[in-house]
Every structure is written in C-alpha cells, then in structure tokens.
PDB file of C-alpha atoms in Angstrom:
ATOM      1  CA  UNK A   1      -2.283 -27.367  -0.760  1.00 82.00           C
ATOM      2  CA  UNK A   2      -4.149 -25.196  -3.274  1.00 87.00           C
ATOM      3  CA  UNK A   3      -7.162 -26.342  -5.286  1.00 90.00           C
ATOM      4  CA  UNK A   4      -7.762 -24.281  -8.438  1.00 90.00           C
ATOM      5  CA  UNK A   5     -10.568 -24.644 -10.958  1.00 92.00           C
ATOM      6  CA  UNK A   6     -11.449 -22.358 -13.859  1.00 90.00           C
ATOM      7  CA  UNK A   7     -13.338 -24.257 -16.572  1.00 90.00           C
ATOM      8  CA  UNK A   8     -13.958 -21.139 -18.667  1.00 86.00           C
ATOM      9  CA  UNK A   9     -10.277 -20.354 -19.203  1.00 84.00           C
ATOM     10  CA  UNK A  10      -8.348 -23.517 -18.252  1.00 84.00           C
ATOM     11  CA  UNK A  11     -10.713 -26.320 -19.332  1.00 90.00           C
ATOM     12  CA  UNK A  12     -12.507 -28.810 -17.098  1.00 95.00           C
ATOM     13  CA  UNK A  13      -9.398 -29.516 -15.033  1.00 96.00           C
ATOM     14  CA  UNK A  14      -8.943 -29.382 -11.275  1.00 96.00           C
ATOM     15  CA  UNK A  15      -5.397 -28.344 -10.430  1.00 93.00           C
ATOM     16  CA  UNK A  16      -3.998 -29.343  -7.056  1.00 94.00           C
ATOM     17  CA  UNK A  17      -0.819 -27.449  -6.148  1.00 91.00           C
ATOM     18  CA  UNK A  18       1.054 -28.958  -3.220  1.00 87.00           C
ATOM     19  CA  UNK A  19       4.398 -27.106  -3.369  1.00 84.00           C
ATOM     20  CA  UNK A  20       6.117 -24.179  -5.030  1.00 81.00           C
ATOM     21  CA  UNK A  21       7.832 -25.286  -8.216  1.00 70.00           C
ATOM     22  CA  UNK A  22      10.226 -22.296  -8.121  1.00 70.00           C
ATOM     23  CA  UNK A  23      10.341 -22.490 -11.932  1.00 67.00           C
ATOM     24  CA  UNK A  24      12.128 -25.842 -11.716  1.00 71.00           C
ATOM     25  CA  UNK A  25      12.079 -28.323 -14.571  1.00 82.00           C
ATOM     26  CA  UNK A  26       8.999 -30.530 -14.291  1.00 86.00           C
ATOM     27  CA  UNK A  27       7.994 -33.945 -15.501  1.00 92.00           C
ATOM     28  CA  UNK A  28       4.480 -35.326 -15.901  1.00 94.00           C
ATOM     29  CA  UNK A  29       3.190 -38.841 -15.328  1.00 96.00           C
ATOM     30  CA  UNK A  30      -0.329 -39.065 -16.759  1.00 96.00           C
ATOM     31  CA  UNK A  31      -2.519 -42.077 -16.194  1.00 97.00           C
ATOM     32  CA  UNK A  32      -6.071 -41.823 -17.492  1.00 96.00           C
ATOM     33  CA  UNK A  33      -7.486 -38.477 -16.338  1.00 97.00           C
ATOM     34  CA  UNK A  34      -4.903 -37.994 -13.578  1.00 97.00           C
ATOM     35  CA  UNK A  35      -1.469 -36.407 -13.995  1.00 97.00           C
ATOM     36  CA  UNK A  36       1.234 -36.172 -11.333  1.00 97.00           C
ATOM     37  CA  UNK A  37       3.713 -33.283 -11.642  1.00 95.00           C
ATOM     38  CA  UNK A  38       7.170 -33.763 -10.172  1.00 94.00           C
ATOM     39  CA  UNK A  39      10.509 -31.964 -10.146  1.00 91.00           C
ATOM     40  CA  UNK A  40      13.714 -33.493 -11.471  1.00 85.00           C
ATOM     41  CA  UNK A  41      14.581 -34.804  -7.981  1.00 84.00           C
ATOM     42  CA  UNK A  42      11.220 -36.594  -7.713  1.00 86.00           C
ATOM     43  CA  UNK A  43       9.421 -34.120  -5.450  1.00 89.00           C
ATOM     44  CA  UNK A  44       5.657 -34.022  -6.111  1.00 93.00           C
ATOM     45  CA  UNK A  45       4.500 -30.454  -6.678  1.00 92.00           C
ATOM     46  CA  UNK A  46       1.008 -30.939  -8.056  1.00 93.00           C
ATOM     47  CA  UNK A  47      -1.775 -32.988  -9.593  1.00 96.00           C
ATOM     48  CA  UNK A  48      -4.157 -32.388 -12.492  1.00 96.00           C
ATOM     49  CA  UNK A  49      -7.557 -34.061 -12.634  1.00 98.00           C
ATOM     50  CA  UNK A  50      -8.958 -33.817 -16.166  1.00 97.00           C
ATOM     51  CA  UNK A  51     -12.685 -33.868 -17.011  1.00 97.00           C
ATOM     52  CA  UNK A  52     -13.349 -33.498 -13.294  1.00 97.00           C
ATOM     53  CA  UNK A  53     -17.009 -32.515 -13.779  1.00 95.00           C
ATOM     54  CA  UNK A  54     -17.699 -36.137 -14.702  1.00 95.00           C
ATOM     55  CA  UNK A  55     -16.698 -37.098 -11.159  1.00 95.00           C
ATOM     56  CA  UNK A  56     -17.928 -34.251  -8.946  1.00 95.00           C
ATOM     57  CA  UNK A  57     -19.450 -30.780  -8.841  1.00 94.00           C
ATOM     58  CA  UNK A  58     -17.036 -28.028  -7.824  1.00 93.00           C
ATOM     59  CA  UNK A  59     -18.444 -24.766  -6.513  1.00 88.00           C
ATOM     60  CA  UNK A  60     -16.718 -21.528  -7.506  1.00 85.00           C
ATOM     61  CA  UNK A  61     -13.757 -20.656  -9.670  1.00 83.00           C
ATOM     62  CA  UNK A  62     -10.176 -19.690  -8.919  1.00 83.00           C
ATOM     63  CA  UNK A  63      -9.071 -21.092  -5.582  1.00 83.00           C
ATOM     64  CA  UNK A  64     -11.836 -23.441  -4.461  1.00 87.00           C
ATOM     65  CA  UNK A  65     -12.574 -25.360  -1.284  1.00 86.00           C
ATOM     66  CA  UNK A  66     -13.275 -29.075  -1.402  1.00 91.00           C
ATOM     67  CA  UNK A  67     -15.013 -31.107   1.270  1.00 90.00           C
ATOM     68  CA  UNK A  68     -13.300 -34.009   3.019  1.00 90.00           C
ATOM     69  CA  UNK A  69     -15.567 -36.324   1.025  1.00 93.00           C
ATOM     70  CA  UNK A  70     -14.459 -34.771  -2.275  1.00 95.00           C
ATOM     71  CA  UNK A  71     -10.792 -35.091  -1.321  1.00 95.00           C
ATOM     72  CA  UNK A  72     -11.327 -38.738  -0.456  1.00 96.00           C
ATOM     73  CA  UNK A  73     -12.988 -39.163  -3.859  1.00 97.00           C
ATOM     74  CA  UNK A  74      -9.881 -37.660  -5.512  1.00 97.00           C
ATOM     75  CA  UNK A  75      -7.738 -40.135  -3.594  1.00 97.00           C
ATOM     76  CA  UNK A  76      -9.862 -42.999  -4.860  1.00 97.00           C
ATOM     77  CA  UNK A  77      -9.460 -41.729  -8.428  1.00 97.00           C
ATOM     78  CA  UNK A  78      -5.670 -41.502  -7.966  1.00 97.00           C
ATOM     79  CA  UNK A  79      -5.400 -44.954  -6.435  1.00 97.00           C
ATOM     80  CA  UNK A  80      -7.524 -46.468  -9.197  1.00 97.00           C
ATOM     81  CA  UNK A  81      -4.884 -45.236 -11.655  1.00 97.00           C
ATOM     82  CA  UNK A  82      -2.061 -46.821  -9.662  1.00 97.00           C
ATOM     83  CA  UNK A  83      -0.768 -43.774  -7.791  1.00 97.00           C
ATOM     84  CA  UNK A  84       0.157 -44.523  -4.180  1.00 95.00           C
ATOM     85  CA  UNK A  85       0.113 -40.972  -2.786  1.00 95.00           C
ATOM     86  CA  UNK A  86      -2.898 -39.455  -1.024  1.00 95.00           C
ATOM     87  CA  UNK A  87      -4.120 -35.891  -0.648  1.00 94.00           C
ATOM     88  CA  UNK A  88      -4.723 -34.640   2.898  1.00 89.00           C
ATOM     89  CA  UNK A  89      -7.528 -32.196   3.610  1.00 78.00           C
ATOM     90  CA  UNK A  90      -6.629 -28.761   5.026  1.00 78.00           C
ATOM     91  CA  UNK A  91      -9.699 -26.726   5.894  1.00 77.00           C
ATOM     92  CA  UNK A  92      -7.887 -23.885   7.650  1.00 84.00           C
ATOM     93  CA  UNK A  93      -8.519 -20.418   6.141  1.00 89.00           C
ATOM     94  CA  UNK A  94      -5.688 -18.924   4.097  1.00 91.00           C
ATOM     95  CA  UNK A  95      -6.791 -15.285   4.387  1.00 94.00           C
ATOM     96  CA  UNK A  96      -7.018 -14.242   8.029  1.00 96.00           C
ATOM     97  CA  UNK A  97      -7.005 -11.212  10.288  1.00 97.00           C
ATOM     98  CA  UNK A  98      -3.535 -10.626  11.710  1.00 97.00           C
ATOM     99  CA  UNK A  99      -2.079  -8.410  14.433  1.00 97.00           C
ATOM    100  CA  UNK A 100       1.296  -6.765  13.807  1.00 98.00           C
ATOM    101  CA  UNK A 101       3.287  -7.590  16.961  1.00 97.00           C
ATOM    102  CA  UNK A 102       6.592  -6.042  15.862  1.00 97.00           C
ATOM    103  CA  UNK A 103       7.715  -4.038  12.845  1.00 97.00           C
ATOM    104  CA  UNK A 104      11.294  -3.009  12.111  1.00 95.00           C
ATOM    105  CA  UNK A 105      13.054  -1.642   9.013  1.00 94.00           C
ATOM    106  CA  UNK A 106      14.670  -4.192   6.708  1.00 94.00           C
ATOM    107  CA  UNK A 107      18.451  -3.910   7.126  1.00 89.00           C
ATOM    108  CA  UNK A 108      19.067  -4.087   3.364  1.00 87.00           C
ATOM    109  CA  UNK A 109      16.245  -1.883   2.074  1.00 87.00           C
ATOM    110  CA  UNK A 110      15.051   1.695   2.392  1.00 83.00           C
ATOM    111  CA  UNK A 111      11.379   0.800   1.920  1.00 89.00           C
ATOM    112  CA  UNK A 112      10.821  -2.728   3.245  1.00 94.00           C
ATOM    113  CA  UNK A 113       9.825  -3.666   6.788  1.00 95.00           C
ATOM    114  CA  UNK A 114      10.117  -6.953   8.641  1.00 96.00           C
ATOM    115  CA  UNK A 115       7.022  -7.664  10.711  1.00 97.00           C
ATOM    116  CA  UNK A 116       6.031 -10.386  13.148  1.00 98.00           C
ATOM    117  CA  UNK A 117       2.294 -10.920  12.752  1.00 97.00           C
ATOM    118  CA  UNK A 118       0.051 -13.048  14.945  1.00 97.00           C
ATOM    119  CA  UNK A 119      -2.471 -15.038  12.944  1.00 95.00           C
ATOM    120  CA  UNK A 120      -4.775 -17.906  13.925  1.00 85.00           C
ATOM    121  CA  UNK A 121      -4.231 -20.108  16.999  1.00 84.00           C
ATOM    122  CA  UNK A 122      -1.456 -17.886  18.332  1.00 87.00           C
ATOM    123  CA  UNK A 123       0.833 -18.617  15.383  1.00 93.00           C
ATOM    124  CA  UNK A 124       3.238 -15.783  14.572  1.00 97.00           C
ATOM    125  CA  UNK A 125       4.531 -15.358  11.017  1.00 97.00           C
ATOM    126  CA  UNK A 126       7.506 -13.279   9.921  1.00 97.00           C
ATOM    127  CA  UNK A 127       6.513 -11.317   6.818  1.00 97.00           C
ATOM    128  CA  UNK A 128       8.527  -8.824   4.781  1.00 96.00           C
ATOM    129  CA  UNK A 129       6.237  -5.984   3.689  1.00 95.00           C
ATOM    130  CA  UNK A 130       6.763  -3.007   1.394  1.00 92.00           C
ATOM    131  CA  UNK A 131       3.774  -0.915   2.490  1.00 94.00           C
ATOM    132  CA  UNK A 132       4.596   2.422   4.092  1.00 93.00           C
ATOM    133  CA  UNK A 133       1.611   2.233   6.448  1.00 95.00           C
ATOM    134  CA  UNK A 134       2.484  -1.040   8.199  1.00 96.00           C
ATOM    135  CA  UNK A 135       3.175  -0.545  11.907  1.00 96.00           C
ATOM    136  CA  UNK A 136       3.075  -2.250  15.283  1.00 97.00           C
ATOM    137  CA  UNK A 137      -0.425  -2.742  16.683  1.00 96.00           C
ATOM    138  CA  UNK A 138      -2.212  -2.643  13.321  1.00 97.00           C
ATOM    139  CA  UNK A 139      -4.843  -5.230  12.387  1.00 97.00           C
ATOM    140  CA  UNK A 140      -4.261  -6.417   8.807  1.00 97.00           C
ATOM    141  CA  UNK A 141      -5.261  -9.124   6.317  1.00 97.00           C
ATOM    142  CA  UNK A 142      -2.634 -11.840   5.927  1.00 97.00           C
ATOM    143  CA  UNK A 143      -2.457 -14.237   2.991  1.00 95.00           C
ATOM    144  CA  UNK A 144      -0.816 -17.304   4.513  1.00 94.00           C
ATOM    145  CA  UNK A 145       1.328 -19.792   2.597  1.00 91.00           C
ATOM    146  CA  UNK A 146      -0.991 -21.849   0.430  1.00 87.00           C
ATOM    147  CA  UNK A 147      -3.227 -18.899  -0.479  1.00 89.00           C
ATOM    148  CA  UNK A 148      -4.159 -17.965  -4.027  1.00 88.00           C
ATOM    149  CA  UNK A 149      -4.720 -14.260  -4.631  1.00 90.00           C
ATOM    150  CA  UNK A 150      -7.686 -13.181  -6.798  1.00 87.00           C
ATOM    151  CA  UNK A 151      -5.265 -12.477  -9.674  1.00 85.00           C
ATOM    152  CA  UNK A 152      -3.884 -16.033  -9.488  1.00 83.00           C
ATOM    153  CA  UNK A 153      -0.674 -15.257  -7.577  1.00 87.00           C
ATOM    154  CA  UNK A 154       0.280 -18.140  -5.287  1.00 89.00           C
ATOM    155  CA  UNK A 155       1.666 -17.379  -1.842  1.00 92.00           C
ATOM    156  CA  UNK A 156       4.554 -19.548  -0.658  1.00 90.00           C
ATOM    157  CA  UNK A 157       7.376 -19.058   1.859  1.00 92.00           C
ATOM    158  CA  UNK A 158      10.260 -17.142   0.344  1.00 90.00           C
ATOM    159  CA  UNK A 159      12.883 -14.472   0.885  1.00 90.00           C
ATOM    160  CA  UNK A 160      13.055 -10.750   0.190  1.00 86.00           C
ATOM    161  CA  UNK A 161      16.522  -9.213   0.232  1.00 88.00           C
ATOM    162  CA  UNK A 162      17.820 -12.189   2.190  1.00 90.00           C
ATOM    163  CA  UNK A 163      15.128 -12.205   4.893  1.00 92.00           C
ATOM    164  CA  UNK A 164      12.652 -15.088   5.174  1.00 94.00           C
ATOM    165  CA  UNK A 165       8.994 -14.204   4.620  1.00 96.00           C
ATOM    166  CA  UNK A 166       6.041 -16.489   5.332  1.00 96.00           C
ATOM    167  CA  UNK A 167       3.042 -14.854   3.715  1.00 95.00           C
ATOM    168  CA  UNK A 168       1.811 -11.523   2.424  1.00 96.00           C
ATOM    169  CA  UNK A 169       0.091  -8.526   4.002  1.00 97.00           C
ATOM    170  CA  UNK A 170      -2.648  -7.457   1.607  1.00 95.00           C
ATOM    171  CA  UNK A 171      -4.123  -4.247   0.247  1.00 94.00           C
ATOM    172  CA  UNK A 172      -7.831  -3.881  -0.521  1.00 92.00           C
ATOM    173  CA  UNK A 173      -7.015  -3.803  -4.238  1.00 91.00           C
ATOM    174  CA  UNK A 174      -4.982  -7.014  -4.050  1.00 91.00           C
ATOM    175  CA  UNK A 175      -7.941  -8.665  -2.309  1.00 92.00           C
ATOM    176  CA  UNK A 176     -10.231  -7.449  -5.108  1.00 88.00           C
ATOM    177  CA  UNK A 177     -12.602  -5.845  -2.602  1.00 89.00           C
ATOM    178  CA  UNK A 178     -15.503  -3.772  -3.874  1.00 82.00           C
ATOM    179  CA  UNK A 179     -14.866  -0.012  -3.673  1.00 79.00           C
ATOM    180  CA  UNK A 180     -11.205  -0.584  -2.838  1.00 77.00           C
ATOM    181  CA  UNK A 181      -9.465   2.767  -2.211  1.00 73.00           C
ATOM    182  CA  UNK A 182      -7.011   3.877  -4.860  1.00 70.00           C
ATOM    183  CA  UNK A 183      -4.404   5.001  -2.319  1.00 74.00           C
ATOM    184  CA  UNK A 184      -1.347   2.824  -1.889  1.00 82.00           C
ATOM    185  CA  UNK A 185      -0.839   0.718   1.202  1.00 92.00           C
ATOM    186  CA  UNK A 186      -2.166  -2.317   3.003  1.00 95.00           C
ATOM    187  CA  UNK A 187      -5.743  -2.572   4.215  1.00 94.00           C
ATOM    188  CA  UNK A 188      -6.082  -1.314   7.795  1.00 94.00           C
ATOM    189  CA  UNK A 189      -8.770  -3.200   9.710  1.00 95.00           C
ATOM    190  CA  UNK A 190     -10.778  -1.876  12.679  1.00 95.00           C
ATOM    191  CA  UNK A 191      -9.289  -2.333  16.139  1.00 95.00           C
ATOM    192  CA  UNK A 192     -12.088  -4.756  17.074  1.00 96.00           C
ATOM    193  CA  UNK A 193     -11.293  -7.153  14.191  1.00 96.00           C
ATOM    194  CA  UNK A 194     -10.748 -10.650  15.597  1.00 96.00           C
ATOM    195  CA  UNK A 195      -7.247 -12.049  15.121  1.00 96.00           C
ATOM    196  CA  UNK A 196      -7.325 -15.368  13.280  1.00 95.00           C
ATOM    197  CA  UNK A 197     -10.796 -14.875  11.841  1.00 95.00           C
ATOM    198  CA  UNK A 198     -11.152 -15.791   8.166  1.00 94.00           C
ATOM    199  CA  UNK A 199     -11.320 -12.774   5.853  1.00 94.00           C
ATOM    200  CA  UNK A 200     -13.517 -12.975   2.734  1.00 88.00           C
ATOM    201  CA  UNK A 201     -11.887 -11.897  -0.520  1.00 84.00           C
ATOM    202  CA  UNK A 202     -13.227 -10.902  -3.921  1.00 69.00           C
ATOM    203  CA  UNK A 203     -12.970 -13.078  -7.019  1.00 56.00           C
TER     204      UNK A 203
END
C-alpha cells in the first residue's frame, strides 16, 4: 500500500495505491471527499481522499508515511461515507539493504541477470536486474514491492523477459542521492551494511 501526497502539483489529495492497475480500465465511486478506484472486475486498486488537510496534517511529499492513528482516521472517513473496506497499516520499510545470494545470467537476454536477494527478516526476493555490476555477495539497495521511487515510479511484482521479478535493485541516481556518481550501475554498499536495515532515499 502506497500513500502519496503532493499538494503543490496534484492538489490537496492523498492518494492511496493498494494494487498495480496495469493500465486496466478503471471506474470511480466518489462519495463526499472519498473516491474508490476499481478495475472492471471489481478489484479495488486505490483510494483518493480530497481536501485531506482539513482532516489531518501530512508530513512530507511524494511517498509519505502515515501513523496507525492517521490510517484509522482514514478508515473512519471511509466508513462515514458508506464504504465497507478498511485500510491496514504497513510500517515496514520499502527501501532496504539487501545481500545478493545468487546471480545468474537471464536465459533470454544478453544483459539481464536474475538475482536472489536477501532482504529483511530473512526474506529472499527474486529480482531481474540489468546492471552490469551486480554480483553474488554484493550489498545493495532494494526497492521492495510497494515502494515509490523519487521520480514517482511505483514498484510492483512483474516479469522481465518471462522471468518473475519482485522489486528493483537501485542506483544512487535512481535513489536521488546527493553527489550520486554519474557512472552507470547499481549502488554498491559497504560490506558492513546491515541486511534488512531501512535505507534513506532522496526526494
């Protein structure tokens, strides 16, 4: 679940993205200042909360983090408008330090690799990566499913050349880090970086 807020460019609207729409046809059910976005088969993919500053103060822009109390407040707003669904808080970090456990060439590409990367709590994600410098044993920054990159790109599970991929291995430039090197390739972290630790990104 992704919370996004950018009052300067998108108006005073909190966007809650709960699933990848995959460019599917959408329908909107708006009641008061709440709108539910669904696909043609009825799957809920997001919510919009208009004029949200009248209800709460949101810190930051882009992908933002809400407290459990704020999420409960959103649920109360939804229920007051007759919606039965509820949002569930997820406080786990979406940008974390990962350890490349395995890395093999993609069978259908001359430049992609398929890596198994350990992230937080021992979880291992399969990620297809196009960086030439990815290799076994490297500590990297992983954008997990549900992450929003500084440029607004949303990270969801997908496929590259027929191979499932559950996240993205990031470069310093993609993370919008200060003084990011101009050379191509993913960010290589020090050997003592702690696997699973949240990694701060630029905005």
